[in-house]
Short mmCIF file of C-alpha atoms and ligand atoms in Angstrom, two decimals:
data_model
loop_
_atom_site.label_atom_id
_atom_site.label_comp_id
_atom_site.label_asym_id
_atom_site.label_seq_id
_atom_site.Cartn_x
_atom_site.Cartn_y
_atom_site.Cartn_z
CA UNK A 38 82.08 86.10 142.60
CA UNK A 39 79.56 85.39 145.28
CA UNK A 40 78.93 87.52 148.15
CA UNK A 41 76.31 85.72 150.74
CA UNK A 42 75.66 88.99 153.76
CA UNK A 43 74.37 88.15 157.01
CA UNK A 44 72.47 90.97 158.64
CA UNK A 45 69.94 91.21 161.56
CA UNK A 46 68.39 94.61 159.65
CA UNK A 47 68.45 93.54 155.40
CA UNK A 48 66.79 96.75 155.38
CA UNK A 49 70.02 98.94 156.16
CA UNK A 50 71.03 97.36 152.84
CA UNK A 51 69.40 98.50 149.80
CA UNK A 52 70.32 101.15 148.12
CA UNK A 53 74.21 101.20 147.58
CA UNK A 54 73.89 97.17 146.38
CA UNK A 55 71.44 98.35 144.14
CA UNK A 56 72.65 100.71 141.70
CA UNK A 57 75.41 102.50 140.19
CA UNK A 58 78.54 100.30 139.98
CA UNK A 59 77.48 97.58 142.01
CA UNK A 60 74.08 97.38 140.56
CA UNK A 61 75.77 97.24 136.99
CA UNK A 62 77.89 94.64 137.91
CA UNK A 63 75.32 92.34 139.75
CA UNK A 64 72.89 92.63 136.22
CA UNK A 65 75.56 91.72 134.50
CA UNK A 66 76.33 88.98 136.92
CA UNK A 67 79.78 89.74 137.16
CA UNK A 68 78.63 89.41 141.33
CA UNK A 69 75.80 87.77 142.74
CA UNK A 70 74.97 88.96 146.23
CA UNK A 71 72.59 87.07 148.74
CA UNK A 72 70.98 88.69 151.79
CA UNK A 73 70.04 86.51 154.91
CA UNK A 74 67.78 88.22 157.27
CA UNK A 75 68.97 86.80 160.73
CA UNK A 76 66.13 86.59 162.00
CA UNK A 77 64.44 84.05 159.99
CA UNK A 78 67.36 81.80 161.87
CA UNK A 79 66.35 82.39 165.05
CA UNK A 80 64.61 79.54 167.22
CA UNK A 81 63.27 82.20 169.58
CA UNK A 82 59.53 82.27 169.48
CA UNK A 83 59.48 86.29 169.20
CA UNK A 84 62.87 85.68 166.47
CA UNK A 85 65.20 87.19 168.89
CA UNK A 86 68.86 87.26 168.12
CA UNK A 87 70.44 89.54 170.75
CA UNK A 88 70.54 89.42 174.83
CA UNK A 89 71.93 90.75 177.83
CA UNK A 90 76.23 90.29 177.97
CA UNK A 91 77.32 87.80 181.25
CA UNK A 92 79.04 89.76 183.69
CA UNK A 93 76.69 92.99 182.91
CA UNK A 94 77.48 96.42 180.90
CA UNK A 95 75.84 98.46 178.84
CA UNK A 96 73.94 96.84 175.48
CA UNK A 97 72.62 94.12 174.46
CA UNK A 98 74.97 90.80 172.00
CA UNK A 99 74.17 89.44 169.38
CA UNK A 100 73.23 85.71 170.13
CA UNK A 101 75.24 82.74 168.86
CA UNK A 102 72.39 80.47 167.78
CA UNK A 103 70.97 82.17 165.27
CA UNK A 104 74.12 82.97 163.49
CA UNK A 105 75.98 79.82 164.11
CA UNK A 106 72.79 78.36 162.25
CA UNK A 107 72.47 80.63 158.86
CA UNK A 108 76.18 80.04 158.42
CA UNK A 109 75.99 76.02 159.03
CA UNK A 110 73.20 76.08 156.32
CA UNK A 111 75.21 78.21 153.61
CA UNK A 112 78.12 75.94 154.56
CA UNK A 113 76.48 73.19 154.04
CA UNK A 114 76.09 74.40 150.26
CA UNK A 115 79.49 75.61 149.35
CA UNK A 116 82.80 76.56 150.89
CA UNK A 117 83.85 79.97 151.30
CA UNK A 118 87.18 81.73 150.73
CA UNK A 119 86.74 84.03 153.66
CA UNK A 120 83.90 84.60 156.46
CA UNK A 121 84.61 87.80 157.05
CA UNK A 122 83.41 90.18 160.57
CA UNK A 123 83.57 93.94 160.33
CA UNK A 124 84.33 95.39 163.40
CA UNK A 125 86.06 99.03 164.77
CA UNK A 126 88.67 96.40 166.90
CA UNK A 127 90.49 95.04 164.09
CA UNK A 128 92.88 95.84 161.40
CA UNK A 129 92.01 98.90 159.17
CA UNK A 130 91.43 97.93 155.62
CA UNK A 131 93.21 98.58 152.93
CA UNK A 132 93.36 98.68 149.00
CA UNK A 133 95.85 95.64 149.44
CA UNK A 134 93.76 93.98 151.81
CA UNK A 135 90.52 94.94 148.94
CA UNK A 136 92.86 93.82 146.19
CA UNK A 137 93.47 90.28 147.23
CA UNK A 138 89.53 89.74 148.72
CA UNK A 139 88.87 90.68 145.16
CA UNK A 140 90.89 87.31 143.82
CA UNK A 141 88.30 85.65 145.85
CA UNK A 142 85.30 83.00 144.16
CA UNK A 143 82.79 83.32 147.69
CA UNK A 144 82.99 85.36 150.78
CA UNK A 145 80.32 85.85 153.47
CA UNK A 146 80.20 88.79 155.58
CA UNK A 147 78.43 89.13 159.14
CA UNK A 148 76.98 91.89 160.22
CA UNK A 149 77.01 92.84 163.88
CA UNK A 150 74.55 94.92 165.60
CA UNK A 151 74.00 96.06 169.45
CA UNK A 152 76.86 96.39 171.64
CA UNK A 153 78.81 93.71 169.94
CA UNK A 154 78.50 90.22 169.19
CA UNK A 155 79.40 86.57 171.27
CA UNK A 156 82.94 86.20 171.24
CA UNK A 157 82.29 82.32 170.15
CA UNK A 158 81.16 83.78 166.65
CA UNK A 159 84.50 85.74 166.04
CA UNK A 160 86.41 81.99 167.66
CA UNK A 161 84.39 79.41 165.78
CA UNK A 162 83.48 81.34 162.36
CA UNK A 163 85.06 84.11 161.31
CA UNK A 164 88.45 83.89 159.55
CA UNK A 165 88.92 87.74 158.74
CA UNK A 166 87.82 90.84 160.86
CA UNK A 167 88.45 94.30 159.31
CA UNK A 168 87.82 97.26 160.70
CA UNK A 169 86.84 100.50 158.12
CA UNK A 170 88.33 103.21 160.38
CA UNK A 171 89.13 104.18 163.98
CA UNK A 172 85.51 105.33 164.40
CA UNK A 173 82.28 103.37 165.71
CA UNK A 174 79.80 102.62 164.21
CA UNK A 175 75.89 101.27 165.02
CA UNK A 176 76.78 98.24 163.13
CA UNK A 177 78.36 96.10 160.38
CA UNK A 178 76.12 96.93 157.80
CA UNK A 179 77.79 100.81 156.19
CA UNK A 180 80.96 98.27 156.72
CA UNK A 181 79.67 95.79 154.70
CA UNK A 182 78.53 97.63 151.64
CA UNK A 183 81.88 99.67 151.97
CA UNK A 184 83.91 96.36 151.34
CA UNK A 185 81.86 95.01 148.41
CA UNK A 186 81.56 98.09 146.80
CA UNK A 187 85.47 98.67 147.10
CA UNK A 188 85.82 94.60 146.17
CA UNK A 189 82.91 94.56 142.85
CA UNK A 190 84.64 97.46 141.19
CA UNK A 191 87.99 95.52 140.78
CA UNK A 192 86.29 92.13 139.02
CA UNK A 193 87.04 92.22 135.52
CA UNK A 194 84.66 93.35 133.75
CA UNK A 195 82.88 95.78 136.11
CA UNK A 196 85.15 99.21 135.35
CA UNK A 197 84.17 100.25 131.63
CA UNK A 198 87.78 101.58 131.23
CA UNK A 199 90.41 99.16 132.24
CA UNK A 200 92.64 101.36 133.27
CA UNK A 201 90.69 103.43 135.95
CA UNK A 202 90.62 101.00 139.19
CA UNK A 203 94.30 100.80 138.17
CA UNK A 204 94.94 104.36 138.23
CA UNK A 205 93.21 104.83 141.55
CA UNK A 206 94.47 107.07 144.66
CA UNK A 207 96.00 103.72 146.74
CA UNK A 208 96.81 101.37 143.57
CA UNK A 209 100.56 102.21 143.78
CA UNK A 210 100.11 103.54 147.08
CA UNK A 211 100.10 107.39 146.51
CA UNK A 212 96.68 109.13 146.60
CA UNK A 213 96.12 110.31 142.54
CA UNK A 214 96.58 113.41 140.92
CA UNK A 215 93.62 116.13 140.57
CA UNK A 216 91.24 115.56 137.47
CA UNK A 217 89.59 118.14 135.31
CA UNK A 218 87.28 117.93 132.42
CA UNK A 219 85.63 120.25 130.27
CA UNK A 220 85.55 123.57 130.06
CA UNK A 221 88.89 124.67 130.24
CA UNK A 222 88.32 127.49 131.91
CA UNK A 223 85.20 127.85 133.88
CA UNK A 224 84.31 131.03 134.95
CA UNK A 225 87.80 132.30 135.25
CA UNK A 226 89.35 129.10 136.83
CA UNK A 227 92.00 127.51 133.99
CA UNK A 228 93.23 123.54 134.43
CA UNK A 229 97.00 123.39 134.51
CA UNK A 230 98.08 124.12 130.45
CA UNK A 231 100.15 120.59 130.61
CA UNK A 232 96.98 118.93 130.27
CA UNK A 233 95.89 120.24 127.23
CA UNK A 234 99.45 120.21 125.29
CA UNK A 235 99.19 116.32 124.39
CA UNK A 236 102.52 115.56 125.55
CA UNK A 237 102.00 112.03 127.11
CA UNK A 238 105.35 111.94 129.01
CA UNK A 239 104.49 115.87 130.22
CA UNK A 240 101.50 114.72 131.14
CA UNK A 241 102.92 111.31 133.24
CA UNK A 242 105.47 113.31 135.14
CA UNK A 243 102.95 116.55 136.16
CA UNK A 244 100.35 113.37 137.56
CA UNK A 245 103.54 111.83 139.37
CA UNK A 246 104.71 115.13 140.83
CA UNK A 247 101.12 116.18 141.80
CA UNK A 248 100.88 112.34 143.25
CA UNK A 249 103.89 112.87 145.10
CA UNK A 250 102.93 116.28 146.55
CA UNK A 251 99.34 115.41 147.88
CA UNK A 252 100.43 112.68 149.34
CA UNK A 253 103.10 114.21 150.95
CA UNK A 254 100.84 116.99 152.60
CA UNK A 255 97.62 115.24 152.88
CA UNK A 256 98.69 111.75 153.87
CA UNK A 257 102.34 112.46 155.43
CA UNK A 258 102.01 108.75 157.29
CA UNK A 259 101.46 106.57 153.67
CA UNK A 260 104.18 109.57 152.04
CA UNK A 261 107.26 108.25 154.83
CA UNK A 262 106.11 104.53 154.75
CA UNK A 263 106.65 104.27 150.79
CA UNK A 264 109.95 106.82 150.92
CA UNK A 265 111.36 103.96 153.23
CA UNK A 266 110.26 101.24 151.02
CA UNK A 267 111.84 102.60 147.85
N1 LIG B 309 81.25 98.22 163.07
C1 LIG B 309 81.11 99.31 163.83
N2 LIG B 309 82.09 100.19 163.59
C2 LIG B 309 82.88 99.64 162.64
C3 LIG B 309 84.05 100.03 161.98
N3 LIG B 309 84.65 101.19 162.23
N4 LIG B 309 84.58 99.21 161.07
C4 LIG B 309 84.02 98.03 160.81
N5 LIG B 309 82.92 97.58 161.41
C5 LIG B 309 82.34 98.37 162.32
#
């Protein structure tokens, strides 16, 4: 997979790319990520890429030139599956909405910044908009690294067990059971004894119940959406 970003501060996106999970899986070149500084696109002699919104209010856009440009040149090189705009005013993602970007060969993500960015850019380029939460905020960068992380960890390849991104709180839709490892019993706290009896099925139905439980108290909207389903 090929994930081109788009970002007016490539600073804001070291780290998480870098390492653990994502880093593995980019050395291994299971994912190759490009970063395009926005500003390098920008015909403004000080490289601006934001101004003052018509009809006034608060903050400043992000401009259409400069991004209309970067994407015309990557365009120009390959097609993409998605072009893809994180934003608070869109649908929330999902892991089914993660699971089939996953299936994808190249995306390309922009990155706002400021108060927002020209509406032309969300009309003319962007085919997906997805929002990470019903929160705000400073940009589409914490956004961006949110999807590829969720996105890299399901390529084949990436997960050292094969099971794990399939056993995952969301995967069937119910958050996942509690996990315990070694010791046994730390300092006076014991795991539940099922785990350590070896019973497989024992073990399957305690994980569904607990499954079923946590779900039901700590996510009560998901728990009544999948009762109606069934
Ligand atoms: N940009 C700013 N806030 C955001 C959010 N909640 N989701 C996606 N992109 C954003």
């Amino acid at each position: 997979m090929r994930i081109d970003i788009i970002t007016a501060v490539p600073e804001l996106l070291g780290g998480p790319l870098d390492h653990s999970i994502v880093g593995r899986a980019r050395k291994a070149g299971k994912v190759v990520i490009h970063i395009h500084d926005l500003r390098k696109y920008s015909t403004d002699k000080h490289r601006k890429v934001d101004d003052y919104p018509f009809g006034g209010g608060a903050g400043l856009v992000m401009t259409p030139q400069p991004v209309f440009d970067c994407v015309s040149y990557l365009k120009e090189q390959r097609s993409y599956d998605a072009v893809i705009f994180p934003t608070p005013d869109a649908p929330v993602l999902n892991q089914k909405r993660v699971n089939s970007l996953s299936l994808h060969q190249k995306i390309m993500i922009i990155c706002g910044h400021y108060k927002g960015i020209d509406q032309r850019i969300r009309d003319e380029l962007v085919t997906l908009e997805i929002s990470i939460g019903d929160f705000v905020l400073s940009g589409g960068e914490l956004p961006a690294m949110i999807l590829v992380d969720a996105i890299v960890r399901l390529l084949p390849g990436v997960l050292g067990d094969a099971e794990s991104a399939l056993d995952d709180s969301f995967q069937d839709g119910f958050l996942s059971a509690p996990v315990y490892t070694r010791p046994a019993n730390f300092r006076g706290l014991k795991i539940p004894e099922v785990l350590r009896s070896g019973n497989h099925e024992q073990i399957r139905l305690w994980r569904e119940k607990k499954a079923l439980e946590l779900t039901k108290t700590k996510r009560p909207d998901l728990y009544r959406n999948l009762i109606h389903k069934k």
